[in-house]
Amino acid sequence: MTRTDSPDVTQPATPHSAGYRFWTWSAQHPTVFPLALIVLTCLVVGAINTDFWQLANLFDILRASVVRGLFALGVLVVLASGGLDVSFTAVAALVMYTLTLFVVNVAPDLGMAPILALAALTGAGLGAINGLLVNVLKAPALIVTIGTQYAFRGFLLTFVGTALFMNIPAAMDGFGRLTLISVTTERGLAVELPAYFLVLLVAALVTWWMLNFTMIGRAIFAVGGKPDIAARLGYRVGRVRVFAFAFAGLLAGLAGVIHVTANRLANPFDLAGSELPVIAAVVLGGARITGGSGSVQGTLLGVLLITLVSNVLILVGIPSSWQTAILGGFILVAGLFFARLDKVRAA
């Protein structure tokens, strides 16, 4: 009698199997994960409530992604360099409130371009403080930036002000009202995409170019992946990390000003508590907490996914508490997905 053994279903995928080819392709294109989640979420929400497909919802999502996207691009650079920054919202709050008061009281005729330049420079300076403290104290970046987050917030509320400030400078108010695209719907409603959305596009292009086509971009990934090897190759690890934190601070400063122009008020208590969704967006986009990886494309897709979950699930009657749970589920699935990709790369 001839004995026939059944195939072992637990056997790992062979190089010629469809599963192996899928994971190999996914390892080369990690942005497929957030893109797939975005498509799935849109299809589910759109099937339940067809109002989701209105142009107004798209513009609302893009508008809500600007400040979060600027934060996420900065977090991406810091994560890629092997650090972690949670002080960016405090940097943004300090810059936006202080700069608004300064322009109103000292230079009311200042244009929007100088305001953005001042915000970028001030934010970069505060970010550089983070990087210098990480280097000097030799402490984990998470611990340092938790400390500076409280220090920046405390300085703002103690020495600058706590009052809601609604009389923002004319240049900021006018910039917030500028329209990039305006469409009139069949119902006669005007749907607009604000011009400050261009700030996110420019920041994304600059970050993408820097990370992919410059020496500092290669240094950021090298330092984040293997700092010891990067140092032996001649990279100045400390300076690279200071630059990464300064760049994140620069984008946080810009995000603070955009936040004021979008809401047409300066509130020193704004943006507190929004750190984790931003970091989650970067992780969903393929960046590793351990450093040395990440992409601008994946980060923007992660931001879009987080904004989508936050803004549109209400259309299908899902309360905010469940939205948080769904987001947590996405993050857990992302962790499993990217862990599998790491095994494929190592094979």
CSV table of C-alpha atoms in Angstrom, one decimal:
chain,number,residue,atom,x,y,z
A,1,MET,CA,0.0,0.0,0.0
A,2,THR,CA,1.4,3.3,-1.0
A,3,ARG,CA,1.4,6.1,1.6
A,4,THR,CA,0.7,9.7,0.5
A,5,ASP,CA,1.6,12.6,2.8
A,6,SER,CA,-0.5,15.7,2.7
A,7,PRO,CA,1.4,19.0,2.1
A,8,ASP,CA,2.5,20.9,5.2
A,9,VAL,CA,0.4,24.1,5.2
A,10,THR,CA,2.6,25.7,7.8
A,11,GLN,CA,5.6,25.6,5.4
A,12,PRO,CA,6.9,29.1,4.6
A,13,ALA,CA,6.1,30.6,1.2
A,14,THR,CA,8.6,29.5,-1.5
A,15,PRO,CA,10.3,32.1,-3.8
A,16,HIS,CA,7.9,31.1,-6.6
A,17,SER,CA,4.7,31.2,-4.6
A,18,ALA,CA,2.1,34.0,-5.0
A,19,GLY,CA,2.4,34.9,-1.3
A,20,TYR,CA,6.1,35.3,-1.5
A,21,ARG,CA,5.8,37.5,-4.5
A,22,PHE,CA,3.2,39.6,-2.8
A,23,TRP,CA,5.3,40.2,0.3
A,24,THR,CA,8.4,40.9,-1.9
A,25,TRP,CA,6.5,43.4,-3.9
A,26,SER,CA,5.0,45.0,-0.8
A,27,ALA,CA,8.5,45.3,0.7
A,28,GLN,CA,9.5,47.4,-2.3
A,29,HIS,CA,6.3,49.4,-2.2
A,30,PRO,CA,5.3,49.9,1.5
A,31,THR,CA,2.9,52.8,0.7
A,32,VAL,CA,0.5,50.1,-0.6
A,33,PHE,CA,-0.7,49.5,3.0
A,34,PRO,CA,-2.0,53.0,3.9
A,35,LEU,CA,-3.3,53.4,0.3
A,36,ALA,CA,-5.3,50.1,0.7
A,37,LEU,CA,-6.7,51.2,4.0
A,38,ILE,CA,-7.8,54.6,2.5
A,39,VAL,CA,-9.5,52.9,-0.5
A,40,LEU,CA,-11.2,50.4,1.9
A,41,THR,CA,-12.4,53.1,4.2
A,42,CYS,CA,-13.7,55.2,1.3
A,43,LEU,CA,-15.6,52.3,-0.2
A,44,VAL,CA,-17.2,51.3,3.1
A,45,VAL,CA,-18.2,54.8,4.1
A,46,GLY,CA,-19.4,55.6,0.5
A,47,ALA,CA,-21.5,52.5,0.3
A,48,ILE,CA,-23.2,53.3,3.6
A,49,ASN,CA,-23.7,57.0,3.0
A,50,THR,CA,-23.5,58.2,-0.6
A,51,ASP,CA,-23.1,61.9,0.6
A,52,PHE,CA,-19.5,60.9,1.3
A,53,TRP,CA,-18.7,61.3,-2.4
A,54,GLN,CA,-19.5,65.0,-2.5
A,55,LEU,CA,-16.7,67.3,-3.4
A,56,ALA,CA,-17.2,69.3,-0.2
A,57,ASN,CA,-16.0,66.3,1.8
A,58,LEU,CA,-12.8,66.0,-0.3
A,59,PHE,CA,-12.0,69.6,0.2
A,60,ASP,CA,-12.8,69.3,4.0
A,61,ILE,CA,-10.4,66.4,4.3
A,62,LEU,CA,-7.6,68.2,2.3
A,63,ARG,CA,-8.1,71.3,4.4
A,64,ALA,CA,-7.9,69.4,7.7
A,65,SER,CA,-4.8,67.6,6.5
A,66,VAL,CA,-2.6,70.8,6.1
A,67,VAL,CA,-1.5,71.4,9.7
A,68,ARG,CA,-1.3,67.7,10.5
A,69,GLY,CA,0.6,67.1,7.3
A,70,LEU,CA,3.2,69.7,8.2
A,71,PHE,CA,3.7,68.2,11.6
A,72,ALA,CA,4.0,64.7,10.1
A,73,LEU,CA,6.7,65.7,7.7
A,74,GLY,CA,8.8,67.0,10.5
A,75,VAL,CA,8.2,63.9,12.6
A,76,LEU,CA,9.2,61.8,9.6
A,77,VAL,CA,12.6,63.5,9.3
A,78,VAL,CA,13.2,63.1,13.1
A,79,LEU,CA,12.1,59.4,13.0
A,80,ALA,CA,14.3,58.7,10.0
A,81,SER,CA,17.3,60.1,11.9
A,82,GLY,CA,16.7,57.8,14.8
A,83,GLY,CA,14.9,60.3,17.1
A,84,LEU,CA,11.4,61.0,18.3
A,85,ASP,CA,9.9,64.4,18.8
A,86,VAL,CA,6.7,65.0,20.8
A,87,SER,CA,7.2,68.7,21.4
A,88,PHE,CA,6.2,69.9,17.9
A,89,THR,CA,2.7,71.1,19.0
A,90,ALA,CA,4.2,73.1,21.8
A,91,VAL,CA,6.6,74.7,19.3
A,92,ALA,CA,3.7,75.5,17.0
A,93,ALA,CA,1.7,77.0,19.8
A,94,LEU,CA,4.5,79.2,21.1
A,95,VAL,CA,5.4,80.4,17.7
A,96,MET,CA,1.9,81.1,16.5
A,97,TYR,CA,0.8,83.0,19.6
A,98,THR,CA,4.0,85.0,20.2
A,99,LEU,CA,4.3,85.9,16.5
A,100,THR,CA,0.6,87.0,16.3
A,101,LEU,CA,1.0,89.3,19.3
A,102,PHE,CA,4.3,90.7,17.9
A,103,VAL,CA,2.9,91.5,14.5
A,104,VAL,CA,-0.3,93.1,15.9
A,105,ASN,CA,1.5,95.2,18.4
A,106,VAL,CA,4.8,96.0,16.7
A,107,ALA,CA,4.5,95.5,12.9
A,108,PRO,CA,0.8,95.5,11.9
A,109,ASP,CA,1.7,96.1,8.2
A,110,LEU,CA,4.0,93.1,7.9
A,111,GLY,CA,3.2,90.9,4.9
A,112,MET,CA,2.5,87.2,4.9
A,113,ALA,CA,5.9,86.2,3.4
A,114,PRO,CA,7.9,87.8,6.2
A,115,ILE,CA,5.5,86.3,8.8
A,116,LEU,CA,6.0,82.8,7.4
A,117,ALA,CA,9.8,83.4,7.3
A,118,LEU,CA,9.8,84.5,10.9
A,119,ALA,CA,7.7,81.5,11.9
A,120,ALA,CA,10.0,79.1,10.1
A,121,LEU,CA,13.2,80.6,11.7
A,122,THR,CA,11.7,80.7,15.2
A,123,GLY,CA,10.5,77.2,14.9
A,124,ALA,CA,13.8,76.0,13.6
A,125,GLY,CA,15.5,77.6,16.6
A,126,LEU,CA,13.3,75.9,19.1
A,127,GLY,CA,13.7,72.6,17.2
A,128,ALA,CA,17.5,73.0,17.3
A,129,ILE,CA,17.3,73.4,21.1
A,130,ASN,CA,15.8,69.9,21.2
A,131,GLY,CA,18.6,68.5,19.1
A,132,LEU,CA,21.3,70.2,21.1
A,133,LEU,CA,19.8,68.9,24.4
A,134,VAL,CA,19.6,65.4,23.0
A,135,ASN,CA,23.3,65.6,22.1
A,136,VAL,CA,24.5,67.2,25.3
A,137,LEU,CA,22.4,65.2,27.7
A,138,LYS,CA,22.9,61.9,25.8
A,139,ALA,CA,19.3,61.1,26.8
A,140,PRO,CA,16.6,59.5,24.7
A,141,ALA,CA,15.0,62.0,22.4
A,142,LEU,CA,11.5,61.0,23.7
A,143,ILE,CA,12.4,62.0,27.3
A,144,VAL,CA,14.1,65.3,26.1
A,145,THR,CA,11.2,66.4,24.0
A,146,ILE,CA,8.6,65.6,26.6
A,147,GLY,CA,10.6,67.9,28.9
A,148,THR,CA,10.8,70.7,26.3
A,149,GLN,CA,7.1,70.2,25.4
A,150,TYR,CA,6.2,71.2,29.0
A,151,ALA,CA,8.9,73.9,29.1
A,152,PHE,CA,7.7,75.6,25.9
A,153,ARG,CA,4.0,75.4,26.9
A,154,GLY,CA,4.8,76.7,30.4
A,155,PHE,CA,6.8,79.6,29.0
A,156,LEU,CA,4.0,80.5,26.7
A,157,LEU,CA,1.3,80.4,29.3
A,158,THR,CA,3.4,82.1,32.0
A,159,PHE,CA,5.2,84.8,30.2
A,160,VAL,CA,3.4,85.4,26.9
A,161,GLY,CA,-0.3,85.1,27.5
A,162,THR,CA,-3.4,82.8,28.0
A,163,ALA,CA,-6.2,84.9,26.4
A,164,LEU,CA,-7.9,84.0,23.2
A,165,PHE,CA,-6.7,86.4,20.6
A,166,MET,CA,-9.2,87.0,17.8
A,167,ASN,CA,-7.8,90.2,16.2
A,168,ILE,CA,-5.2,88.5,14.1
A,169,PRO,CA,-3.0,90.5,11.7
A,170,ALA,CA,-4.6,91.6,8.4
A,171,ALA,CA,-2.1,89.7,6.3
A,172,MET,CA,-2.8,86.4,8.2
A,173,ASP,CA,-6.6,87.0,7.9
A,174,GLY,CA,-6.4,87.7,4.2
A,175,PHE,CA,-4.2,84.7,3.5
A,176,GLY,CA,-6.7,82.5,5.3
A,177,ARG,CA,-9.4,83.7,3.1
A,178,LEU,CA,-7.6,83.2,-0.2
A,179,THR,CA,-9.0,80.4,-2.3
A,180,LEU,CA,-7.1,78.0,-4.5
A,181,ILE,CA,-10.1,76.3,-6.1
A,182,SER,CA,-13.7,77.3,-5.9
A,183,VAL,CA,-16.5,75.2,-7.3
A,184,THR,CA,-20.3,75.8,-7.2
A,185,THR,CA,-22.3,72.6,-6.6
A,186,GLU,CA,-25.6,71.7,-8.2
A,187,ARG,CA,-27.3,73.0,-5.0
A,188,GLY,CA,-25.7,76.4,-5.5
A,189,LEU,CA,-23.2,76.0,-2.7
A,190,ALA,CA,-19.7,77.3,-3.1
A,191,VAL,CA,-17.1,74.7,-2.2
A,192,GLU,CA,-13.6,76.1,-1.7
A,193,LEU,CA,-10.1,74.7,-1.2
A,194,PRO,CA,-8.0,77.3,0.6
A,195,ALA,CA,-4.7,78.6,-0.8
A,196,TYR,CA,-2.8,77.7,2.3
A,197,PHE,CA,-3.0,74.0,1.1
A,198,LEU,CA,-0.1,75.0,-1.2
A,199,VAL,CA,2.1,75.4,1.9
A,200,LEU,CA,1.7,71.7,2.5
A,201,LEU,CA,2.4,70.8,-1.1
A,202,VAL,CA,5.6,72.9,-1.1
A,203,ALA,CA,6.8,71.5,2.2
A,204,ALA,CA,6.2,68.0,1.0
A,205,LEU,CA,8.1,68.6,-2.3
A,206,VAL,CA,11.0,70.2,-0.4
A,207,THR,CA,11.1,67.3,2.2
A,208,TRP,CA,10.9,64.7,-0.6
A,209,TRP,CA,13.8,66.3,-2.5
A,210,MET,CA,15.9,66.7,0.6
A,211,LEU,CA,15.5,63.1,1.7
A,212,ASN,CA,16.1,61.6,-1.7
A,213,PHE,CA,18.5,63.8,-3.6
A,214,THR,CA,20.8,65.6,-1.1
A,215,MET,CA,23.7,64.6,1.1
A,216,ILE,CA,21.9,65.6,4.3
A,217,GLY,CA,19.0,63.3,3.3
A,218,ARG,CA,21.4,60.3,2.9
A,219,ALA,CA,23.0,61.3,6.2
A,220,ILE,CA,19.6,61.3,8.0
A,221,PHE,CA,18.8,57.7,6.9
A,222,ALA,CA,22.3,56.5,7.6
A,223,VAL,CA,22.3,58.0,11.1
A,224,GLY,CA,18.9,56.6,11.8
A,225,GLY,CA,19.6,53.1,10.5
A,226,LYS,CA,23.1,52.5,11.9
A,227,PRO,CA,24.6,55.5,13.8
A,228,ASP,CA,27.8,53.7,14.7
A,229,ILE,CA,28.5,52.8,11.1
A,230,ALA,CA,27.4,56.2,9.9
A,231,ALA,CA,30.0,57.8,12.3
A,232,ARG,CA,32.7,55.6,10.9
A,233,LEU,CA,31.8,56.6,7.4
A,234,GLY,CA,32.4,60.2,8.3
A,235,TYR,CA,28.8,61.4,9.1
A,236,ARG,CA,28.6,63.8,12.0
A,237,VAL,CA,25.9,62.2,13.9
A,238,GLY,CA,25.3,65.0,16.3
A,239,ARG,CA,25.0,67.7,13.6
A,240,VAL,CA,22.6,65.5,11.6
A,241,ARG,CA,20.3,65.0,14.5
A,242,VAL,CA,20.3,68.8,15.3
A,243,PHE,CA,19.4,69.5,11.7
A,244,ALA,CA,16.5,66.9,11.8
A,245,PHE,CA,15.0,68.5,15.0
A,246,ALA,CA,15.5,72.0,13.6
A,247,PHE,CA,13.7,71.0,10.3
A,248,ALA,CA,10.9,69.6,12.4
A,249,GLY,CA,10.7,72.8,14.4
A,250,LEU,CA,10.7,74.8,11.1
A,251,LEU,CA,7.7,72.9,9.9
A,252,ALA,CA,6.0,73.2,13.3
A,253,GLY,CA,6.4,76.9,13.2
A,254,LEU,CA,4.8,77.1,9.8
A,255,ALA,CA,2.0,74.8,10.9
A,256,GLY,CA,1.3,77.1,13.9
A,257,VAL,CA,0.9,80.2,11.6
A,258,ILE,CA,-1.3,78.2,9.2
A,259,HIS,CA,-3.5,77.1,12.1
A,260,VAL,CA,-4.0,80.7,13.1
A,261,THR,CA,-4.8,81.8,9.5
A,262,ALA,CA,-7.2,78.9,9.0
A,263,ASN,CA,-9.2,79.5,12.3
A,264,ARG,CA,-8.7,83.3,12.3
A,265,LEU,CA,-7.8,83.3,16.0
A,266,ALA,CA,-4.8,82.5,18.2
A,267,ASN,CA,-5.5,80.3,21.2
A,268,PRO,CA,-2.4,79.3,23.3
A,269,PHE,CA,-4.2,76.1,24.4
A,270,ASP,CA,-4.7,74.9,20.8
A,271,LEU,CA,-3.0,71.8,19.4
A,272,ALA,CA,-2.3,70.2,22.7
A,273,GLY,CA,-2.9,66.4,22.7
A,274,SER,CA,-2.6,66.1,18.9
A,275,GLU,CA,0.8,64.5,19.0
A,276,LEU,CA,-0.1,60.8,18.9
A,277,PRO,CA,-2.4,61.0,15.8
A,278,VAL,CA,0.5,62.7,14.0
A,279,ILE,CA,3.0,60.1,15.0
A,280,ALA,CA,0.5,57.4,14.1
A,281,ALA,CA,0.1,58.8,10.7
A,282,VAL,CA,3.9,58.6,10.1
A,283,VAL,CA,4.0,55.1,11.3
A,284,LEU,CA,1.1,54.0,9.2
A,285,GLY,CA,3.0,55.5,6.2
A,286,GLY,CA,5.8,53.1,6.7
A,287,ALA,CA,8.3,54.9,9.0
A,288,ARG,CA,9.8,52.8,11.8
A,289,ILE,CA,10.2,54.1,15.3
A,290,THR,CA,13.7,52.6,15.3
A,291,GLY,CA,14.7,55.0,12.5
A,292,GLY,CA,16.4,54.7,9.1
A,293,SER,CA,13.2,54.4,7.1
A,294,GLY,CA,10.1,56.3,5.9
A,295,SER,CA,8.9,58.2,2.9
A,296,VAL,CA,7.1,61.5,2.2
A,297,GLN,CA,4.5,59.6,0.0
A,298,GLY,CA,3.7,57.1,2.8
A,299,THR,CA,3.6,59.9,5.4
A,300,LEU,CA,1.1,61.9,3.4
A,301,LEU,CA,-1.1,58.8,2.8
A,302,GLY,CA,-0.9,58.2,6.6
A,303,VAL,CA,-2.1,61.7,7.3
A,304,LEU,CA,-4.9,61.3,4.8
A,305,LEU,CA,-6.0,58.1,6.4
A,306,ILE,CA,-5.9,59.6,9.9
A,307,THR,CA,-7.9,62.6,8.7
A,308,LEU,CA,-10.3,60.4,6.9
A,309,VAL,CA,-11.0,58.4,10.0
A,310,SER,CA,-11.3,61.5,12.2
A,311,ASN,CA,-13.6,63.4,9.8
A,312,VAL,CA,-15.9,61.2,7.9
A,313,LEU,CA,-16.8,58.1,10.0
A,314,ILE,CA,-19.4,60.3,11.6
A,315,LEU,CA,-21.3,60.1,8.3
A,316,VAL,CA,-22.0,56.4,9.1
A,317,GLY,CA,-23.0,57.1,12.7
A,318,ILE,CA,-19.8,55.9,14.3
A,319,PRO,CA,-19.1,57.9,17.6
A,320,SER,CA,-15.8,59.5,18.3
A,321,SER,CA,-14.8,56.8,20.8
A,322,TRP,CA,-15.2,54.1,18.2
A,323,GLN,CA,-13.2,56.2,15.7
A,324,THR,CA,-10.3,56.1,18.2
A,325,ALA,CA,-10.7,52.3,18.5
A,326,ILE,CA,-10.7,51.9,14.7
A,327,LEU,CA,-7.6,54.0,14.4
A,328,GLY,CA,-5.9,51.8,17.1
A,329,GLY,CA,-6.8,48.8,15.1
A,330,PHE,CA,-5.2,50.3,11.9
A,331,ILE,CA,-2.0,50.9,13.9
A,332,LEU,CA,-1.9,47.3,15.2
A,333,VAL,CA,-2.5,45.9,11.7
A,334,ALA,CA,0.2,48.2,10.4
A,335,GLY,CA,2.6,46.9,13.0
A,336,LEU,CA,2.0,43.3,11.9
A,337,PHE,CA,2.2,44.2,8.2
A,338,PHE,CA,5.5,46.1,8.5
A,339,ALA,CA,7.0,43.5,10.8
A,340,ARG,CA,6.3,40.9,8.1
A,341,LEU,CA,7.9,43.2,5.5
A,342,ASP,CA,11.0,43.4,7.7
A,343,LYS,CA,11.2,39.6,7.7
A,344,VAL,CA,10.9,39.5,3.9
A,345,ARG,CA,13.7,42.0,3.6
A,346,ALA,CA,15.9,40.1,5.9
A,347,ALA,CA,15.3,36.8,4.1
